[in-house]
PDB file of C-alpha atoms and ligand atoms in Angstrom:
ATOM      1  CA  UNK A   1     136.114 211.777   4.356  1.00  0.00           C
ATOM      2  CA  UNK A   2     137.044 212.098   0.519  1.00  0.00           C
ATOM      3  CA  UNK A   3     135.791 209.872  -1.951  1.00  0.00           C
ATOM      4  CA  UNK A   4     137.840 209.623  -5.528  1.00  0.00           C
ATOM      5  CA  UNK A   5     136.597 207.558  -8.353  1.00  0.00           C
ATOM      6  CA  UNK A   6     138.292 205.871 -10.753  1.00  0.00           C
ATOM      7  CA  UNK A   7     137.075 206.235 -14.545  1.00  0.00           C
ATOM      8  CA  UNK A   8     135.500 202.367 -14.289  1.00  0.00           C
ATOM      9  CA  UNK A   9     133.241 204.031 -11.326  1.00  0.00           C
ATOM     10  CA  UNK A  10     132.033 207.301 -11.400  1.00  0.00           C
ATOM     11  CA  UNK A  11     128.370 207.483 -11.131  1.00  0.00           C
ATOM     12  CA  UNK A  12     128.875 204.828  -8.394  1.00  0.00           C
ATOM     13  CA  UNK A  13     131.405 206.896  -6.897  1.00  0.00           C
ATOM     14  CA  UNK A  14     129.106 210.155  -6.996  1.00  0.00           C
ATOM     15  CA  UNK A  15     126.060 207.826  -5.596  1.00  0.00           C
ATOM     16  CA  UNK A  16     127.888 206.428  -2.646  1.00  0.00           C
ATOM     17  CA  UNK A  17     129.907 209.896  -2.222  1.00  0.00           C
ATOM     18  CA  UNK A  18     125.807 211.196  -1.521  1.00  0.00           C
ATOM     19  CA  UNK A  19     125.266 208.329   0.315  1.00  0.00           C
ATOM     20  CA  UNK A  20     128.054 209.730   2.965  1.00  0.00           C
ATOM     21  CA  UNK A  21     127.798 213.012   2.495  1.00  0.00           C
ATOM     22  CA  UNK A  22     130.906 212.614   1.812  1.00  0.00           C
ATOM     23  CA  UNK A  23     133.004 214.877  -0.643  1.00  0.00           C
ATOM     24  CA  UNK A  24     134.140 213.591  -4.016  1.00  0.00           C
ATOM     25  CA  UNK A  25     137.615 214.531  -5.791  1.00  0.00           C
ATOM     26  CA  UNK A  26     138.371 215.367  -9.244  1.00  0.00           C
ATOM     27  CA  UNK A  27     140.685 213.529 -11.249  1.00  0.00           C
ATOM     28  CA  UNK A  28     142.899 214.294 -13.676  1.00  0.00           C
ATOM     29  CA  UNK A  29     143.425 211.754 -16.408  1.00  0.00           C
ATOM     30  CA  UNK A  30     145.472 211.604 -19.757  1.00  0.00           C
ATOM     31  CA  UNK A  31     147.915 209.177 -21.518  1.00  0.00           C
ATOM     32  CA  UNK A  32     151.406 210.072 -22.282  1.00  0.00           C
ATOM     33  CA  UNK A  33     152.354 210.464 -25.998  1.00  0.00           C
ATOM     34  CA  UNK A  34     154.140 206.738 -25.430  1.00  0.00           C
ATOM     35  CA  UNK A  35     150.865 205.408 -24.327  1.00  0.00           C
ATOM     36  CA  UNK A  36     151.797 205.418 -20.537  1.00  0.00           C
ATOM     37  CA  UNK A  37     148.092 206.171 -17.896  1.00  0.00           C
ATOM     38  CA  UNK A  38     148.502 209.655 -16.087  1.00  0.00           C
ATOM     39  CA  UNK A  39     146.330 210.446 -13.135  1.00  0.00           C
ATOM     40  CA  UNK A  40     146.142 213.177 -10.412  1.00  0.00           C
ATOM     41  CA  UNK A  41     143.777 213.484  -7.395  1.00  0.00           C
ATOM     42  CA  UNK A  42     142.832 216.966  -7.673  1.00  0.00           C
ATOM     43  CA  UNK A  43     141.912 217.656  -4.075  1.00  0.00           C
ATOM     44  CA  UNK A  44     144.302 218.162  -1.241  1.00  0.00           C
ATOM     45  CA  UNK A  45     144.263 214.659   0.881  1.00  0.00           C
ATOM     46  CA  UNK A  46     146.588 215.587   3.588  1.00  0.00           C
ATOM     47  CA  UNK A  47     144.995 213.870   6.909  1.00  0.00           C
ATOM     48  CA  UNK A  48     142.133 213.019   5.710  1.00  0.00           C
ATOM     49  CA  UNK A  49     140.387 209.263   4.781  1.00  0.00           C
ATOM     50  CA  UNK A  50     140.248 208.807   1.488  1.00  0.00           C
ATOM     51  CA  UNK A  51     138.285 206.058  -0.266  1.00  0.00           C
ATOM     52  CA  UNK A  52     139.271 205.110  -4.053  1.00  0.00           C
ATOM     53  CA  UNK A  53     135.912 203.473  -6.071  1.00  0.00           C
ATOM     54  CA  UNK A  54     136.957 201.413  -8.845  1.00  0.00           C
ATOM     55  CA  UNK A  55     136.359 197.930 -10.354  1.00  0.00           C
ATOM     56  CA  UNK A  56     138.695 196.002 -12.105  1.00  0.00           C
ATOM     57  CA  UNK A  57     136.555 195.431 -15.463  1.00  0.00           C
ATOM     58  CA  UNK A  58     140.242 195.722 -17.275  1.00  0.00           C
ATOM     59  CA  UNK A  59     144.000 195.555 -17.315  1.00  0.00           C
ATOM     60  CA  UNK A  60     143.622 199.704 -17.516  1.00  0.00           C
ATOM     61  CA  UNK A  61     140.836 199.478 -14.685  1.00  0.00           C
ATOM     62  CA  UNK A  62     143.283 197.777 -12.659  1.00  0.00           C
ATOM     63  CA  UNK A  63     146.355 199.986 -13.337  1.00  0.00           C
ATOM     64  CA  UNK A  64     144.138 203.320 -12.945  1.00  0.00           C
ATOM     65  CA  UNK A  65     143.174 201.899  -9.331  1.00  0.00           C
ATOM     66  CA  UNK A  66     146.642 200.810  -7.966  1.00  0.00           C
ATOM     67  CA  UNK A  67     148.141 204.645  -9.413  1.00  0.00           C
ATOM     68  CA  UNK A  68     144.940 206.473  -7.195  1.00  0.00           C
ATOM     69  CA  UNK A  69     145.494 204.265  -4.568  1.00  0.00           C
ATOM     70  CA  UNK A  70     149.211 205.238  -4.615  1.00  0.00           C
ATOM     71  CA  UNK A  71     148.689 209.130  -5.252  1.00  0.00           C
ATOM     72  CA  UNK A  72     145.951 208.953  -1.928  1.00  0.00           C
ATOM     73  CA  UNK A  73     149.064 207.945  -0.343  1.00  0.00           C
ATOM     74  CA  UNK A  74     151.152 209.925  -1.661  1.00  0.00           C
ATOM     75  CA  UNK A  75     148.911 212.879  -1.047  1.00  0.00           C
ATOM     76  CA  UNK A  76     149.255 212.427   3.346  1.00  0.00           C
ATOM     77  CA  UNK A  77     146.016 210.475   3.150  1.00  0.00           C
ATOM     78  CA  UNK A  78     145.431 209.286   6.476  1.00  0.00           C
ATOM     79  CA  UNK A  79     144.109 205.921   5.910  1.00  0.00           C
ATOM     80  CA  UNK A  80     142.868 203.935   2.384  1.00  0.00           C
ATOM     81  CA  UNK A  81     140.073 202.365   1.286  1.00  0.00           C
ATOM     82  CA  UNK A  82     140.237 200.377  -1.586  1.00  0.00           C
ATOM     83  CA  UNK A  83     136.460 199.890  -2.765  1.00  0.00           C
ATOM     84  CA  UNK A  84     136.483 197.408  -5.916  1.00  0.00           C
ATOM     85  CA  UNK A  85     132.683 196.760  -6.989  1.00  0.00           C
ATOM     86  CA  UNK A  86     133.731 194.143  -9.156  1.00  0.00           C
ATOM     87  CA  UNK A  87     136.869 192.640  -8.255  1.00  0.00           C
ATOM     88  CA  UNK A  88     138.215 190.667 -11.818  1.00  0.00           C
ATOM     89  CA  UNK A  89     140.557 188.170 -11.935  1.00  0.00           C
ATOM     90  CA  UNK A  90     138.571 186.427  -8.801  1.00  0.00           C
ATOM     91  CA  UNK A  91     137.620 183.037 -11.243  1.00  0.00           C
ATOM     92  CA  UNK A  92     141.300 182.445 -11.346  1.00  0.00           C
ATOM     93  CA  UNK A  93     141.817 181.868  -7.569  1.00  0.00           C
ATOM     94  CA  UNK A  94     143.526 178.469  -7.702  1.00  0.00           C
ATOM     95  CA  UNK A  95     145.561 176.888 -10.585  1.00  0.00           C
ATOM     96  CA  UNK A  96     143.645 174.790 -12.863  1.00  0.00           C
ATOM     97  CA  UNK A  97     146.669 173.903 -15.110  1.00  0.00           C
ATOM     98  CA  UNK A  98     150.240 173.542 -14.536  1.00  0.00           C
ATOM     99  CA  UNK A  99     151.975 176.722 -15.220  1.00  0.00           C
ATOM    100  CA  UNK A 100     149.214 179.049 -14.632  1.00  0.00           C
ATOM    101  CA  UNK A 101     149.403 181.883 -12.031  1.00  0.00           C
ATOM    102  CA  UNK A 102     147.020 182.445  -9.116  1.00  0.00           C
ATOM    103  CA  UNK A 103     145.726 186.143 -10.221  1.00  0.00           C
ATOM    104  CA  UNK A 104     143.469 186.761  -7.677  1.00  0.00           C
ATOM    105  CA  UNK A 105     146.645 186.514  -5.273  1.00  0.00           C
ATOM    106  CA  UNK A 106     148.470 188.417  -7.291  1.00  0.00           C
ATOM    107  CA  UNK A 107     145.705 191.596  -7.402  1.00  0.00           C
ATOM    108  CA  UNK A 108     144.749 191.420  -3.694  1.00  0.00           C
ATOM    109  CA  UNK A 109     148.730 191.615  -3.249  1.00  0.00           C
ATOM    110  CA  UNK A 110     148.464 194.733  -5.300  1.00  0.00           C
ATOM    111  CA  UNK A 111     146.079 196.283  -4.066  1.00  0.00           C
ATOM    112  CA  UNK A 112     146.600 195.876  -0.123  1.00  0.00           C
ATOM    113  CA  UNK A 113     150.432 197.129  -0.828  1.00  0.00           C
ATOM    114  CA  UNK A 114     148.337 200.696  -1.379  1.00  0.00           C
ATOM    115  CA  UNK A 115     145.735 200.288   0.629  1.00  0.00           C
ATOM    116  CA  UNK A 116     144.922 199.342   4.320  1.00  0.00           C
ATOM    117  CA  UNK A 117     141.675 198.057   3.848  1.00  0.00           C
ATOM    118  CA  UNK A 118     139.459 196.381   0.557  1.00  0.00           C
ATOM    119  CA  UNK A 119     135.714 196.063   0.090  1.00  0.00           C
ATOM    120  CA  UNK A 120     134.639 194.212  -2.752  1.00  0.00           C
ATOM    121  CA  UNK A 121     131.113 193.050  -4.039  1.00  0.00           C
ATOM    122  CA  UNK A 122     129.942 189.441  -3.635  1.00  0.00           C
ATOM    123  CA  UNK A 123     132.835 188.669  -5.132  1.00  0.00           C
ATOM    124  CA  UNK A 124     133.089 185.210  -7.305  1.00  0.00           C
ATOM    125  CA  UNK A 125     135.142 183.379  -5.007  1.00  0.00           C
ATOM    126  CA  UNK A 126     135.666 184.136  -1.397  1.00  0.00           C
ATOM    127  CA  UNK A 127     139.096 182.235  -1.046  1.00  0.00           C
ATOM    128  CA  UNK A 128     140.342 185.338  -2.507  1.00  0.00           C
ATOM    129  CA  UNK A 129     139.750 187.427   0.901  1.00  0.00           C
ATOM    130  CA  UNK A 130     142.361 184.944   2.418  1.00  0.00           C
ATOM    131  CA  UNK A 131     145.096 186.345   0.293  1.00  0.00           C
ATOM    132  CA  UNK A 132     145.266 189.714   2.172  1.00  0.00           C
ATOM    133  CA  UNK A 133     146.775 190.127   5.595  1.00  0.00           C
ATOM    134  CA  UNK A 134     144.405 193.359   5.668  1.00  0.00           C
ATOM    135  CA  UNK A 135     141.120 193.908   6.379  1.00  0.00           C
ATOM    136  CA  UNK A 136     139.015 192.711   3.576  1.00  0.00           C
ATOM    137  CA  UNK A 137     135.098 192.890   3.132  1.00  0.00           C
ATOM    138  CA  UNK A 138     132.508 191.216   0.473  1.00  0.00           C
ATOM    139  CA  UNK A 139     129.389 192.712   0.613  1.00  0.00           C
ATOM    140  CA  UNK A 140     126.279 190.600   0.199  1.00  0.00           C
ATOM    141  CA  UNK A 141     123.964 192.520  -2.015  1.00  0.00           C
ATOM    142  CA  UNK A 142     121.229 189.812  -2.042  1.00  0.00           C
ATOM    143  CA  UNK A 143     118.744 191.822  -0.220  1.00  0.00           C
ATOM    144  CA  UNK A 144     118.918 195.070  -2.355  1.00  0.00           C
ATOM    145  CA  UNK A 145     118.482 192.496  -5.733  1.00  0.00           C
ATOM    146  CA  UNK A 146     115.711 190.665  -4.134  1.00  0.00           C
ATOM    147  CA  UNK A 147     113.788 193.885  -3.003  1.00  0.00           C
ATOM    148  CA  UNK A 148     113.788 194.858  -6.662  1.00  0.00           C
ATOM    149  CA  UNK A 149     111.589 191.745  -7.695  1.00  0.00           C
ATOM    150  CA  UNK A 150     109.269 191.745  -4.898  1.00  0.00           C
ATOM    151  CA  UNK A 151     106.871 193.459  -7.087  1.00  0.00           C
ATOM    152  CA  UNK A 152     107.280 191.171 -10.337  1.00  0.00           C
ATOM    153  CA  UNK A 153     105.130 188.221  -9.528  1.00  0.00           C
ATOM    154  CA  UNK A 154     107.985 185.800  -9.521  1.00  0.00           C
ATOM    155  CA  UNK A 155     106.896 181.769  -9.513  1.00  0.00           C
ATOM    156  CA  UNK A 156     110.333 180.795  -8.562  1.00  0.00           C
ATOM    157  CA  UNK A 157     114.390 181.418  -8.181  1.00  0.00           C
ATOM    158  CA  UNK A 158     116.399 179.261 -10.249  1.00  0.00           C
ATOM    159  CA  UNK A 159     120.459 179.098 -10.543  1.00  0.00           C
ATOM    160  CA  UNK A 160     122.147 177.976 -13.645  1.00  0.00           C
ATOM    161  CA  UNK A 161     124.716 175.895 -11.729  1.00  0.00           C
ATOM    162  CA  UNK A 162     124.988 174.231  -8.221  1.00  0.00           C
ATOM    163  CA  UNK A 163     127.647 177.163  -7.531  1.00  0.00           C
ATOM    164  CA  UNK A 164     125.114 179.577  -7.835  1.00  0.00           C
ATOM    165  CA  UNK A 165     122.307 178.044  -5.503  1.00  0.00           C
ATOM    166  CA  UNK A 166     123.154 179.541  -2.554  1.00  0.00           C
ATOM    167  CA  UNK A 167     122.309 182.904  -4.238  1.00  0.00           C
ATOM    168  CA  UNK A 168     119.170 181.784  -5.531  1.00  0.00           C
ATOM    169  CA  UNK A 169     118.179 180.528  -2.315  1.00  0.00           C
ATOM    170  CA  UNK A 170     118.750 183.340  -0.246  1.00  0.00           C
ATOM    171  CA  UNK A 171     116.678 185.740  -2.854  1.00  0.00           C
ATOM    172  CA  UNK A 172     114.253 183.198  -3.152  1.00  0.00           C
ATOM    173  CA  UNK A 173     113.484 183.308   0.698  1.00  0.00           C
ATOM    174  CA  UNK A 174     113.054 187.118   0.832  1.00  0.00           C
ATOM    175  CA  UNK A 175     110.827 186.786  -2.159  1.00  0.00           C
ATOM    176  CA  UNK A 176     109.000 183.905  -0.077  1.00  0.00           C
ATOM    177  CA  UNK A 177     108.903 181.381  -3.198  1.00  0.00           C
ATOM    178  CA  UNK A 178     110.626 177.973  -3.865  1.00  0.00           C
ATOM    179  CA  UNK A 179     114.292 177.652  -5.465  1.00  0.00           C
ATOM    180  CA  UNK A 180     116.277 175.072  -7.504  1.00  0.00           C
ATOM    181  CA  UNK A 181     119.049 175.080  -9.836  1.00  0.00           C
ATOM    182  CA  UNK A 182     120.269 173.642 -13.130  1.00  0.00           C
ATOM    183  CA  UNK A 183     122.434 170.572 -13.096  1.00  0.00           C
ATOM    184  CA  UNK A 184     125.411 172.044 -15.490  1.00  0.00           C
ATOM    185  CA  UNK A 185     127.865 169.670 -16.302  1.00  0.00           C
ATOM    186  CA  UNK A 186     131.271 170.673 -18.190  1.00  0.00           C
ATOM    187  CA  UNK A 187     131.881 167.710 -21.159  1.00  0.00           C
ATOM    188  CA  UNK A 188     134.694 169.518 -22.352  1.00  0.00           C
ATOM    189  CA  UNK A 189     136.361 173.165 -22.383  1.00  0.00           C
ATOM    190  CA  UNK A 190     134.136 174.107 -25.598  1.00  0.00           C
ATOM    191  CA  UNK A 191     130.844 171.849 -24.087  1.00  0.00           C
ATOM    192  CA  UNK A 192     128.250 172.589 -21.438  1.00  0.00           C
ATOM    193  CA  UNK A 193     125.251 170.185 -20.616  1.00  0.00           C
ATOM    194  CA  UNK A 194     122.495 171.289 -18.527  1.00  0.00           C
ATOM    195  CA  UNK A 195     119.880 169.295 -16.850  1.00  0.00           C
ATOM    196  CA  UNK A 196     116.661 170.684 -15.341  1.00  0.00           C
ATOM    197  CA  UNK A 197     115.422 169.916 -12.008  1.00  0.00           C
ATOM    198  CA  UNK A 198     111.950 167.770 -12.360  1.00  0.00           C
ATOM    199  CA  UNK A 199     109.913 170.570 -11.273  1.00  0.00           C
ATOM    200  CA  UNK A 200     106.927 171.955 -12.937  1.00  0.00           C
ATOM    201  CA  UNK A 201     108.129 175.061 -15.313  1.00  0.00           C
ATOM    202  CA  UNK A 202     105.245 174.979 -17.622  1.00  0.00           C
ATOM    203  CA  UNK A 203     103.293 178.789 -16.881  1.00  0.00           C
ATOM    204  CA  UNK A 204     105.694 180.033 -14.339  1.00  0.00           C
ATOM    205  CA  UNK A 205     107.736 183.361 -13.860  1.00  0.00           C
ATOM    206  CA  UNK A 206     111.353 182.411 -13.370  1.00  0.00           C
ATOM    207  CA  UNK A 207     114.010 184.793 -11.936  1.00  0.00           C
ATOM    208  CA  UNK A 208     117.147 183.197 -13.182  1.00  0.00           C
ATOM    209  CA  UNK A 209     119.808 184.315 -11.144  1.00  0.00           C
ATOM    210  CA  UNK A 210     123.677 184.403 -11.510  1.00  0.00           C
ATOM    211  CA  UNK A 211     126.729 186.329  -9.813  1.00  0.00           C
ATOM    212  CA  UNK A 212     127.778 187.472 -12.985  1.00  0.00           C
ATOM    213  CA  UNK A 213     127.355 187.645 -17.070  1.00  0.00           C
ATOM    214  CA  UNK A 214     129.998 187.691 -19.530  1.00  0.00           C
ATOM    215  CA  UNK A 215     130.023 185.928 -22.595  1.00  0.00           C
ATOM    216  CA  UNK A 216     126.244 184.867 -21.618  1.00  0.00           C
ATOM    217  CA  UNK A 217     126.832 181.386 -22.647  1.00  0.00           C
ATOM    218  CA  UNK A 218     125.277 179.967 -19.524  1.00  0.00           C
ATOM    219  CA  UNK A 219     122.657 182.538 -19.498  1.00  0.00           C
ATOM    220  CA  UNK A 220     121.389 181.935 -23.014  1.00  0.00           C
ATOM    221  CA  UNK A 221     122.074 177.957 -22.752  1.00  0.00           C
ATOM    222  CA  UNK A 222     119.340 178.241 -19.406  1.00  0.00           C
ATOM    223  CA  UNK A 223     117.126 180.661 -20.943  1.00  0.00           C
ATOM    224  CA  UNK A 224     116.763 178.361 -23.921  1.00  0.00           C
ATOM    225  CA  UNK A 225     116.045 175.094 -21.745  1.00  0.00           C
ATOM    226  CA  UNK A 226     113.408 177.214 -19.265  1.00  0.00           C
ATOM    227  CA  UNK A 227     111.558 178.216 -22.617  1.00  0.00           C
ATOM    228  CA  UNK A 228     111.653 174.487 -24.151  1.00  0.00           C
ATOM    229  CA  UNK A 229     109.849 173.307 -20.954  1.00  0.00           C
ATOM    230  CA  UNK A 230     107.292 175.778 -20.929  1.00  0.00           C
ATOM    231  CA  UNK A 231     108.284 178.991 -18.684  1.00  0.00           C
ATOM    232  CA  UNK A 232     105.800 181.848 -19.538  1.00  0.00           C
ATOM    233  CA  UNK A 233     108.222 184.731 -18.666  1.00  0.00           C
ATOM    234  CA  UNK A 234     112.004 184.837 -17.566  1.00  0.00           C
ATOM    235  CA  UNK A 235     113.830 187.420 -16.062  1.00  0.00           C
ATOM    236  CA  UNK A 236     117.843 187.445 -15.806  1.00  0.00           C
ATOM    237  CA  UNK A 237     119.315 189.013 -12.910  1.00  0.00           C
ATOM    238  CA  UNK A 238     122.936 189.153 -12.239  1.00  0.00           C
ATOM    239  CA  UNK A 239     125.260 191.298  -9.754  1.00  0.00           C
ATOM    240  CA  UNK A 240     128.015 192.160 -12.243  1.00  0.00           C
ATOM    241  CA  UNK A 241     127.022 192.774 -16.229  1.00  0.00           C
ATOM    242  CA  UNK A 242     130.581 191.915 -17.895  1.00  0.00           C
ATOM    243  CA  UNK A 243     128.662 191.726 -21.278  1.00  0.00           C
ATOM    244  CA  UNK A 244     131.697 190.495 -23.230  1.00  0.00           C
ATOM    245  CA  UNK A 245     130.897 189.905 -26.712  1.00  0.00           C
ATOM    246  CA  UNK A 246     127.809 192.161 -26.902  1.00  0.00           C
ATOM    247  CA  UNK A 247     126.019 189.246 -24.554  1.00  0.00           C
ATOM    248  CA  UNK A 248     123.297 191.919 -23.213  1.00  0.00           C
ATOM    249  CA  UNK A 249     121.734 192.882 -26.487  1.00  0.00           C
ATOM    250  CA  UNK A 250     121.980 188.656 -27.254  1.00  0.00           C
ATOM    251  CA  UNK A 251     120.070 187.944 -23.665  1.00  0.00           C
ATOM    252  CA  UNK A 252     117.633 190.960 -23.982  1.00  0.00           C
ATOM    253  CA  UNK A 253     116.457 189.621 -27.191  1.00  0.00           C
ATOM    254  CA  UNK A 254     115.703 186.399 -25.000  1.00  0.00           C
ATOM    255  CA  UNK A 255     113.993 187.396 -22.172  1.00  0.00           C
ATOM    256  CA  UNK A 256     111.483 189.513 -20.429  1.00  0.00           C
ATOM    257  CA  UNK A 257     113.866 191.452 -18.308  1.00  0.00           C
ATOM    258  CA  UNK A 258     117.524 191.587 -17.639  1.00  0.00           C
ATOM    259  CA  UNK A 259     118.763 193.276 -14.391  1.00  0.00           C
ATOM    260  CA  UNK A 260     122.290 193.784 -12.873  1.00  0.00           C
ATOM    261  CA  UNK A 261     123.666 196.027 -10.496  1.00  0.00           C
ATOM    262  CA  UNK A 262     125.544 199.151 -10.740  1.00  0.00           C
ATOM    263  CA  UNK A 263     129.008 197.569  -9.899  1.00  0.00           C
ATOM    264  CA  UNK A 264     129.660 197.779 -13.664  1.00  0.00           C
ATOM    265  CA  UNK A 265     127.628 200.618 -15.066  1.00  0.00           C
ATOM    266  CA  UNK A 266     125.747 200.270 -17.902  1.00  0.00           C
ATOM    267  CA  UNK A 267     122.774 199.881 -19.088  1.00  0.00           C
ATOM    268  CA  UNK A 268     120.958 197.130 -17.655  1.00  0.00           C
ATOM    269  CA  UNK A 269     121.968 198.296 -14.368  1.00  0.00           C
ATOM    270  CA  UNK A 270     118.857 198.971 -12.700  1.00  0.00           C
ATOM    271  CA  UNK A 271     119.918 198.351  -9.060  1.00  0.00           C
ATOM    272  CA  UNK A 272     122.262 200.417  -7.354  1.00  0.00           C
ATOM    273  CA  UNK A 273     124.359 198.950  -4.506  1.00  0.00           C
ATOM    274  CA  UNK A 274     125.580 202.253  -3.397  1.00  0.00           C
ATOM    275  CA  UNK A 275     123.748 201.955  -0.277  1.00  0.00           C
ATOM    276  CA  UNK A 276     125.659 198.755   0.440  1.00  0.00           C
ATOM    277  CA  UNK A 277     128.838 200.125  -0.115  1.00  0.00           C
ATOM    278  CA  UNK A 278     128.279 203.297   1.722  1.00  0.00           C
ATOM    279  CA  UNK A 279     127.283 201.070   4.722  1.00  0.00           C
ATOM    280  CA  UNK A 280     130.669 199.081   4.807  1.00  0.00           C
ATOM    281  CA  UNK A 281     132.410 202.084   4.051  1.00  0.00           C
ATOM    282  CA  UNK A 282     131.186 203.836   7.387  1.00  0.00           C
ATOM    283  CA  UNK A 283     131.190 200.273   9.320  1.00  0.00           C
ATOM    284  CA  UNK A 284     135.253 201.401   9.502  1.00  0.00           C
ATOM    285  CA  UNK A 285     137.489 198.001   9.887  1.00  0.00           C
ATOM    286  CA  UNK A 286     134.035 196.283  11.526  1.00  0.00           C
ATOM    287  CA  UNK A 287     134.048 193.114   9.056  1.00  0.00           C
TER     288      UNK A 287
HETATM  289  C1  R5P B 301     130.479 180.550 -12.947  1.00  0.00           C
HETATM  290  O1  R5P B 301     130.863 179.998 -12.167  1.00  0.00           O
HETATM  291  C2  R5P B 301     129.574 181.871 -12.915  1.00  0.00           C
HETATM  292  O2  R5P B 301     128.933 181.920 -11.682  1.00  0.00           O
HETATM  293  C3  R5P B 301     128.770 182.356 -14.278  1.00  0.00           C
HETATM  294  O3  R5P B 301     128.209 181.751 -14.116  1.00  0.00           O
HETATM  295  C4  R5P B 301     130.093 182.617 -15.561  1.00  0.00           C
HETATM  296  O4  R5P B 301     130.857 183.134 -15.423  1.00  0.00           O
HETATM  297  C5  R5P B 301     129.353 183.253 -16.205  1.00  0.00           C
HETATM  298  O5  R5P B 301     129.907 183.561 -17.624  1.00  0.00           O
HETATM  299  P1  R5P B 301     129.369 183.619 -18.880  1.00  0.00           P
HETATM  300  O6  R5P B 301     128.320 184.770 -19.134  1.00  0.00           O
HETATM  301  O7  R5P B 301     130.914 183.737 -19.834  1.00  0.00           O
HETATM  302  O8  R5P B 301     128.729 182.070 -19.539  1.00  0.00           O
END
């Protein structure tokens, strides 16, 4: 097994390679004078199982992932796995307004063109999995993220909307504490209204959980509401820390702790999903 890291997932790929006792390949990267991307896998791949690990945080990440997958195939790999820790574009898994594409279908069809199977972590909407004819596994990291909070004296888990409540409930079960969700209503494209459940929050140590943090708008609004209702401590946990518009700093200023996983590597990536990914890779096509 050879692991090929994309530039978006270098340290996570190294950890996964360590988990599996696999070799990690060097990758040469440069830009042609006209700006086009060039990649070259430096390890000989002939007859080897190859896993390319790269998230889709940007359009350039996406292209690099596709180029590396194709390079693995062209290089004679017997089996190519695409591990996409953060599966970007999965929020556009359906048409909301006439004239739009189903972006997550486009991304998936492109990846499966070059890969024999796909593995991702906590995809935003599992509907995307149905767009692939190849084996496609969506790993849950609820156990791993919950374990981080086992000794943090959390009183209750809160989801900022009902869509994420299932995850909050599962974390709460592992921590043996209650869970609730905030009723989030979209009024128009710019306004969201949030209503807290009718539970005692005063003096409580609350863990606010979401699948991803992008602009931070959802989390910051929820944090302010929880504070207004007397929460003593607020910890925020998400799987994917996109942190658009410096939202990490803005959230950090408002809460007691901010924790994300290393699906997107950054300063708040205090939980590693490398073991979960290693297990999924080693599990073959057993979905
Ligand atoms: C919404 O369905 C998601 O679970 C997240 O709550 C949302 O994508 C977070 O985005 P933002 O940080 O921009 O509010």
